[in-house]
Amino acid sequence: MKKILLTGGTGYIGSHVCIELLNKGYEVIIIDNLSNSSIKVLDCIKKITGIKPIFYDKDIRDKAALLKIFNKYSIDIVIHFAGLKSLTESINEPVNYYDNNITGTISLLAIMTQVNCHSIVFSSSATVYGKAKHIPIRENSPLSASSPYGQSKLFIERLLQDLYTSDDKWNIAILRYFNPAGAHESGLIGESPNGIPNNLFPYVAKVANGSHKRLLIFGNDYDTHDGTGVRDYIHVVDLAKGHLKALENIGTFKKVLVLNLGTGQGYSVLDIVKAFEAASKQKIPYEIVERREGDVSECYADPSLAFELLNWKAEFNLSQICNDAWNWENKSSKDYDI
Ligand code: NAD
Ligand code: UDP
């Protein structure tokens, strides 16, 4: 069975992908510097799948460490999750973000080139569409970035395109995630942000369990059905399954594969509050405040290309996302505070 290297594999999305890979019989090797995840994830993966993945507490900018790992395992395919991901933080720490995300990716690609490993799946983001003119957003929509985080994703996408142009034996898939949410149905793994969450879902979960008093809703004067921002929330397990499809098909397209992974359905902040109240049976107090700088009014995917090319589409609905997020919040989330 193929050997898959997951950079950032103890993180939120990587750990869910790891479970799907182990369940399908792949051998998984993880490199993560644990800057935004906990080593405890490995035991939870073992509880769920019966297998503990091979793990290295290493930074992807450490080329010597990468080389040793690639030489030891003859990796077939890399799924590259490792990176810093907060848009707001990236505005305050641009050097850290560019160094971690761009230098890290260059280091990884240099070693992959050296050891003749030419297959990579990259975690990109819907943030590369900036303020899209046409919604739902298709892959050929114009690209732009309003933050160092977004710039780093755009730069890496460009770098991967250039790499393929230079040598078409590379097999490259770029997956543009919309808004991953929810958790594994076991409640053993999920999203565990450091400190006060920036994203809507983890914040709402903390309000529902009483650790935060109220949700601040960033603006209710957008041009949407109730005035609050609309996004495409995709269950993290659906997202994980999309990676497996990309992996199984990598190399079958004579180009860099660029795909949206989203549901195609937009929900507003108030829709999420209502759905989470139903799942948690808790009231979620909120206050409307000013718009958050840089936010767009709505952003949701046209996911039809992923269906056409990979026969993949999201299966979970919003209520399942909320149920699983709430189960995780109650069962394990606090055990993961880093
Ligand atoms: P996460 O922070 O939970 O996981 C990323 C992991 O990478 C963490 O475990 C962290 O410790 C590790 N890491 C960071 N820098 C590293 C380095 N230099 N060397 C080794 N390990 C390093 O984030 P996530 O939500 O799982 O996101 C995974 C990827 O998906 C990221 O690249 C992110 O930008 C992208 N993405 C995430 C979202 C989202 O909303 N979660 C949306 C779009 C794209
Ligand atoms: N949002 C909010 N309060 C919060 C966090 C987010 O009102 O505490 C809104 C935000 O303005 C956006 C939506 O929820 O309309 C999703 O925000 P998130 O940060 O989760 O994702 P992104 O903006 O990156 O798509």
Coordinates of N, CA, C and O in Angstrom, one line a residue, residues 96-196:
N96 N 6.7 36.0 10.0 CA 6.5 34.7 10.5 C 5.7 33.9 9.6 O 5.9 32.7 9.3
Y97 N 4.6 34.5 9.0 CA 3.7 33.8 8.1 C 4.4 33.4 6.8 O 4.3 32.3 6.3
Y98 N 5.1 34.4 6.2 CA 5.8 34.1 4.9 C 6.9 33.0 5.2 O 7.1 32.1 4.3
D99 N 7.6 33.2 6.3 CA 8.7 32.2 6.5 C 8.1 30.8 6.7 O 8.5 29.8 6.1
N100 N 7.1 30.7 7.6 CA 6.6 29.4 7.9 C 5.9 28.8 6.6 O 6.2 27.6 6.3
N101 N 5.1 29.5 6.0 CA 4.3 28.9 4.9 C 5.1 28.8 3.6 O 5.1 27.8 2.9
I102 N 5.8 29.9 3.2 CA 6.5 29.8 1.9 C 7.9 29.1 2.1 O 8.2 28.2 1.3
T103 N 8.7 29.6 3.1 CA 10.0 28.9 3.2 C 9.8 27.4 3.5 O 10.5 26.6 3.0
G104 N 8.7 27.1 4.3 CA 8.4 25.7 4.6 C 8.1 24.9 3.4 O 8.6 23.8 3.2
T105 N 7.3 25.5 2.5 CA 6.9 24.8 1.3 C 8.1 24.6 0.3 O 8.3 23.5 -0.3
I106 N 8.9 25.6 0.3 CA 10.1 25.6 -0.6 C 11.1 24.5 -0.1 O 11.6 23.6 -0.9
S107 N 11.2 24.4 1.2 CA 12.1 23.4 1.8 C 11.5 22.0 1.4 O 12.3 21.1 1.0
L108 N 10.2 21.8 1.6 CA 9.6 20.5 1.3 C 9.8 20.1 -0.2 O 10.2 19.0 -0.5
L109 N 9.5 21.1 -1.1 CA 9.6 20.8 -2.5 C 11.0 20.5 -2.9 O 11.3 19.7 -3.8
A110 N 12.0 21.2 -2.3 CA 13.4 21.0 -2.6 C 13.8 19.5 -2.3 O 14.4 18.8 -3.1
I111 N 13.4 19.1 -1.1 CA 13.7 17.7 -0.7 C 12.9 16.7 -1.6 O 13.5 15.7 -2.0
M112 N 11.7 17.0 -1.9 CA 10.9 16.1 -2.7 C 11.6 15.9 -4.1 O 11.7 14.8 -4.6
T113 N 12.1 17.0 -4.6 CA 12.8 17.0 -5.9 C 14.1 16.1 -5.8 O 14.3 15.2 -6.6
Q114 N 14.8 16.3 -4.7 CA 16.1 15.6 -4.4 C 15.8 14.1 -4.4 O 16.6 13.3 -4.9
V115 N 14.7 13.7 -3.8 CA 14.5 12.2 -3.6 C 13.6 11.6 -4.6 O 13.1 10.5 -4.5
N116 N 13.2 12.4 -5.6 CA 12.4 11.9 -6.7 C 11.0 11.6 -6.2 O 10.4 10.6 -6.7
C117 N 10.4 12.3 -5.3 CA 9.0 12.1 -4.9 C 8.3 13.3 -5.6 O 8.6 14.5 -5.3
H118 N 7.4 13.0 -6.5 CA 6.8 14.1 -7.4 C 5.3 14.2 -7.3 O 4.7 14.7 -8.2
S119 N 4.7 13.7 -6.2 CA 3.3 13.8 -6.1 C 2.9 14.6 -4.8 O 3.3 14.2 -3.7
I120 N 2.1 15.6 -5.0 CA 1.8 16.5 -3.8 C 0.3 17.0 -3.9 O -0.1 17.4 -5.0
V121 N -0.4 16.9 -2.8 CA -1.7 17.5 -2.7 C -1.5 18.7 -1.7 O -1.0 18.5 -0.6
F122 N -1.9 19.9 -2.1 CA -1.7 21.1 -1.3 C -3.0 21.7 -0.8 O -4.0 21.8 -1.5
S123 N -3.0 22.1 0.5 CA -4.1 22.7 1.2 C -4.2 24.2 0.8 O -3.5 25.0 1.4
S124 N -5.0 24.6 -0.1 CA -5.2 26.0 -0.4 C -6.5 26.4 0.2 O -7.1 25.7 1.0
S125 N -7.0 27.6 -0.1 CA -8.1 28.2 0.6 C -8.9 29.0 -0.3 O -8.4 29.6 -1.3
A126 N -10.2 29.1 0.0 CA -11.1 30.0 -0.8 C -10.7 31.5 -0.6 O -11.1 32.3 -1.4
T127 N -9.8 31.8 0.3 CA -9.3 33.1 0.5 C -8.6 33.6 -0.8 O -8.6 34.8 -1.0
V128 N -8.1 32.7 -1.6 CA -7.4 33.2 -2.8 C -8.4 33.8 -3.8 O -7.9 34.4 -4.8
Y129 N -9.7 33.7 -3.6 CA -10.6 34.4 -4.5 C -10.9 35.8 -4.2 O -11.6 36.5 -4.9
G130 N -10.4 36.3 -3.0 CA -10.6 37.7 -2.6 C -12.1 38.0 -2.6 O -12.9 37.2 -2.1
K131 N -12.4 39.2 -3.1 CA -13.9 39.5 -3.1 C -14.4 39.1 -4.5 O -14.4 39.8 -5.5
A132 N -14.9 37.9 -4.6 CA -15.3 37.3 -5.9 C -16.5 38.1 -6.5 O -17.4 38.4 -5.7
K133 N -16.5 38.3 -7.8 CA -17.6 39.0 -8.4 C -18.8 38.1 -8.6 O -19.9 38.5 -8.6
H134 N -18.5 36.8 -9.0 CA -19.5 35.9 -9.3 C -19.6 34.8 -8.3 O -18.6 34.1 -8.0
I135 N -20.8 34.6 -7.7 CA -21.1 33.6 -6.7 C -22.1 32.7 -7.2 O -23.1 33.2 -7.8
P136 N -22.1 31.4 -7.1 CA -21.0 30.6 -6.5 C -19.7 30.7 -7.3 O -19.7 30.9 -8.5
I137 N -18.6 30.5 -6.5 CA -17.3 30.7 -7.1 C -16.8 29.5 -7.8 O -16.8 28.4 -7.3
R138 N -16.4 29.7 -9.0 CA -15.7 28.6 -9.8 C -14.2 28.7 -9.7 O -13.7 29.8 -9.5
E139 N -13.5 27.7 -10.1 CA -12.1 27.6 -10.0 C -11.4 28.6 -10.9 O -10.3 29.1 -10.6
N140 N -12.1 29.0 -12.0 CA -11.4 30.0 -12.9 C -11.7 31.5 -12.5 O -11.4 32.4 -13.3
S141 N -12.3 31.7 -11.4 CA -12.6 33.0 -10.9 C -11.2 33.8 -10.7 O -10.2 33.1 -10.3
P142 N -11.2 35.1 -10.9 CA -9.9 35.8 -10.7 C -9.4 35.6 -9.3 O -10.2 35.5 -8.3
L143 N -8.1 35.6 -9.1 CA -7.5 35.4 -7.8 C -6.9 36.7 -7.2 O -6.3 37.5 -8.0
S144 N -7.0 36.9 -5.9 CA -6.3 38.0 -5.3 C -6.2 37.7 -3.8 O -6.9 36.8 -3.3
A145 N -5.4 38.5 -3.1 CA -5.3 38.3 -1.6 C -5.2 39.6 -0.9 O -4.6 40.5 -1.4
S146 N -5.8 39.6 0.3 CA -5.8 40.8 1.1 C -5.0 40.7 2.4 O -5.1 41.6 3.2
S147 N -4.3 39.6 2.5 CA -3.6 39.4 3.8 C -2.3 38.6 3.4 O -2.2 37.8 2.4
P148 N -1.3 38.6 4.3 CA -0.1 37.8 4.1 C -0.5 36.3 4.0 O 0.1 35.5 3.3
Y149 N -1.5 35.9 4.8 CA -1.9 34.5 4.8 C -2.4 34.1 3.3 O -1.9 33.2 2.7
G150 N -3.3 35.0 2.8 CA -3.8 34.8 1.4 C -2.7 34.8 0.4 O -2.6 34.0 -0.5
Q151 N -1.8 35.8 0.6 CA -0.6 35.9 -0.3 C 0.2 34.6 -0.3 O 0.7 34.2 -1.4
S152 N 0.4 34.1 0.9 CA 1.2 32.9 0.9 C 0.6 31.7 0.2 O 1.3 31.0 -0.5
K153 N -0.7 31.6 0.3 CA -1.4 30.6 -0.5 C -1.3 30.8 -2.0 O -1.1 29.9 -2.7
L154 N -1.5 32.1 -2.4 CA -1.4 32.4 -3.8 C 0.0 32.1 -4.3 O 0.1 31.5 -5.4
F155 N 1.0 32.5 -3.5 CA 2.4 32.3 -4.0 C 2.7 30.8 -4.1 O 3.3 30.3 -5.1
I156 N 2.2 30.0 -3.2 CA 2.5 28.5 -3.3 C 1.8 27.9 -4.5 O 2.3 27.1 -5.2
E157 N 0.5 28.4 -4.7 CA -0.2 27.9 -5.9 C 0.6 28.2 -7.1 O 0.8 27.3 -8.0
R158 N 1.1 29.4 -7.2 CA 1.9 29.8 -8.4 C 3.2 29.0 -8.5 O 3.6 28.5 -9.6
L159 N 3.8 28.8 -7.4 CA 5.1 28.0 -7.4 C 4.8 26.6 -7.9 O 5.6 26.0 -8.7
L160 N 3.7 26.0 -7.4 CA 3.3 24.6 -7.9 C 3.1 24.6 -9.4 O 3.4 23.6 -10.1
Q161 N 2.4 25.6 -9.9 CA 2.2 25.7 -11.3 C 3.5 25.8 -12.1 O 3.7 25.1 -13.1
D162 N 4.4 26.6 -11.6 CA 5.7 26.8 -12.2 C 6.5 25.5 -12.2 O 7.2 25.1 -13.1
L163 N 6.4 24.7 -11.1 CA 7.1 23.5 -11.0 C 6.6 22.5 -12.0 O 7.4 21.8 -12.7
Y164 N 5.3 22.5 -12.2 CA 4.7 21.6 -13.2 C 5.2 22.0 -14.6 O 5.5 21.1 -15.5
T165 N 5.2 23.3 -14.9 CA 5.7 23.8 -16.2 C 7.1 23.4 -16.4 O 7.5 23.0 -17.5
S166 N 7.9 23.4 -15.3 CA 9.3 23.0 -15.5 C 9.6 21.6 -15.7 O 10.5 21.2 -16.3
D167 N 8.6 20.7 -15.2 CA 8.8 19.3 -15.3 C 7.5 18.6 -15.1 O 6.9 18.5 -14.0
D168 N 6.9 18.1 -16.2 CA 5.6 17.5 -16.1 C 5.5 16.1 -15.5 O 4.4 15.5 -15.5
K169 N 6.6 15.7 -14.9 CA 6.4 14.4 -14.2 C 5.8 14.7 -12.8 O 5.4 13.7 -12.1
W170 N 5.7 16.0 -12.4 CA 5.1 16.3 -11.1 C 3.6 16.0 -11.2 O 2.9 16.3 -12.3
N171 N 3.0 15.4 -10.2 CA 1.6 15.2 -10.1 C 1.1 16.1 -8.9 O 1.5 15.9 -7.8
I172 N 0.3 17.1 -9.3 CA 0.0 18.2 -8.3 C -1.5 18.4 -8.2 O -2.2 18.6 -9.3
A173 N -2.1 18.4 -7.0 CA -3.5 18.8 -6.8 C -3.5 19.9 -5.8 O -2.9 19.8 -4.7
I174 N -4.2 21.0 -6.2 CA -4.4 22.1 -5.3 C -5.9 22.1 -4.9 O -6.7 22.2 -5.7
L175 N -6.1 22.0 -3.6 CA -7.5 21.9 -3.1 C -7.8 23.2 -2.4 O -7.1 23.6 -1.4
R176 N -8.8 23.9 -2.8 CA -9.2 25.2 -2.2 C -10.4 24.9 -1.3 O -11.5 24.7 -1.7
Y177 N -10.1 24.9 0.0 CA -11.1 24.6 1.0 C -12.0 25.8 1.2 O -11.5 26.9 1.4
F178 N -13.3 25.6 1.4 CA -14.1 26.7 1.9 C -14.1 26.7 3.4 O -13.0 26.8 4.0
N179 N -15.2 26.6 4.2 CA -15.1 26.7 5.6 C -15.2 25.4 6.3 O -16.3 25.0 6.6
P180 N -14.1 24.7 6.6 CA -14.2 23.4 7.3 C -14.8 23.6 8.7 O -14.5 24.6 9.4
A181 N -15.7 22.7 9.1 CA -16.3 22.8 10.4 C -16.7 21.4 10.8 O -16.6 20.4 10.1
G182 N -17.2 21.3 12.1 CA -17.6 19.9 12.6 C -16.4 19.1 13.1 O -15.2 19.7 13.2
A183 N -16.6 17.9 13.4 CA -15.5 17.0 14.0 C -15.9 15.6 13.6 O -16.9 15.3 13.1
H184 N -14.9 14.7 14.0 CA -15.1 13.3 13.8 C -16.3 12.8 14.7 O -16.5 13.3 15.8
E185 N -17.1 11.9 14.2 CA -18.3 11.5 14.9 C -18.0 10.9 16.3 O -18.8 10.9 17.2
S186 N -16.8 10.4 16.5 CA -16.4 9.8 17.8 C -16.3 10.9 18.9 O -16.3 10.6 20.1
G187 N -16.1 12.2 18.4 CA -15.9 13.3 19.4 C -14.5 13.2 20.0 O -14.2 14.0 20.9
L188 N -13.6 12.4 19.4 CA -12.3 12.3 20.0 C -11.3 13.3 19.3 O -10.3 13.7 19.9
I189 N -11.6 13.7 18.1 CA -10.7 14.7 17.5 C -11.6 15.8 16.9 O -12.7 15.6 16.5
G190 N -11.0 17.0 16.8 CA -11.8 18.1 16.3 C -10.9 19.4 16.2 O -9.7 19.2 16.3
E191 N -11.5 20.5 16.1 CA -10.8 21.8 16.0 C -10.5 22.3 17.4 O -11.4 22.5 18.2
S192 N -9.2 22.6 17.6 CA -8.9 23.1 18.9 C -7.9 24.3 18.8 O -6.7 24.3 19.0
P193 N -8.5 25.5 18.5 CA -7.7 26.7 18.3 C -7.0 27.1 19.6 O -7.6 27.0 20.7
N194 N -5.9 27.7 19.5 CA -5.2 28.3 20.6 C -5.9 29.6 21.1 O -6.3 30.4 20.2
G195 N -6.1 29.8 22.3 CA -6.7 31.0 22.9 C -8.1 31.3 22.4 O -8.9 30.3 22.2
I196 N -8.5 32.6 22.2 CA -9.8 32.9 21.8 C -10.0 32.6 20.3 O -9.2 33.1 19.5

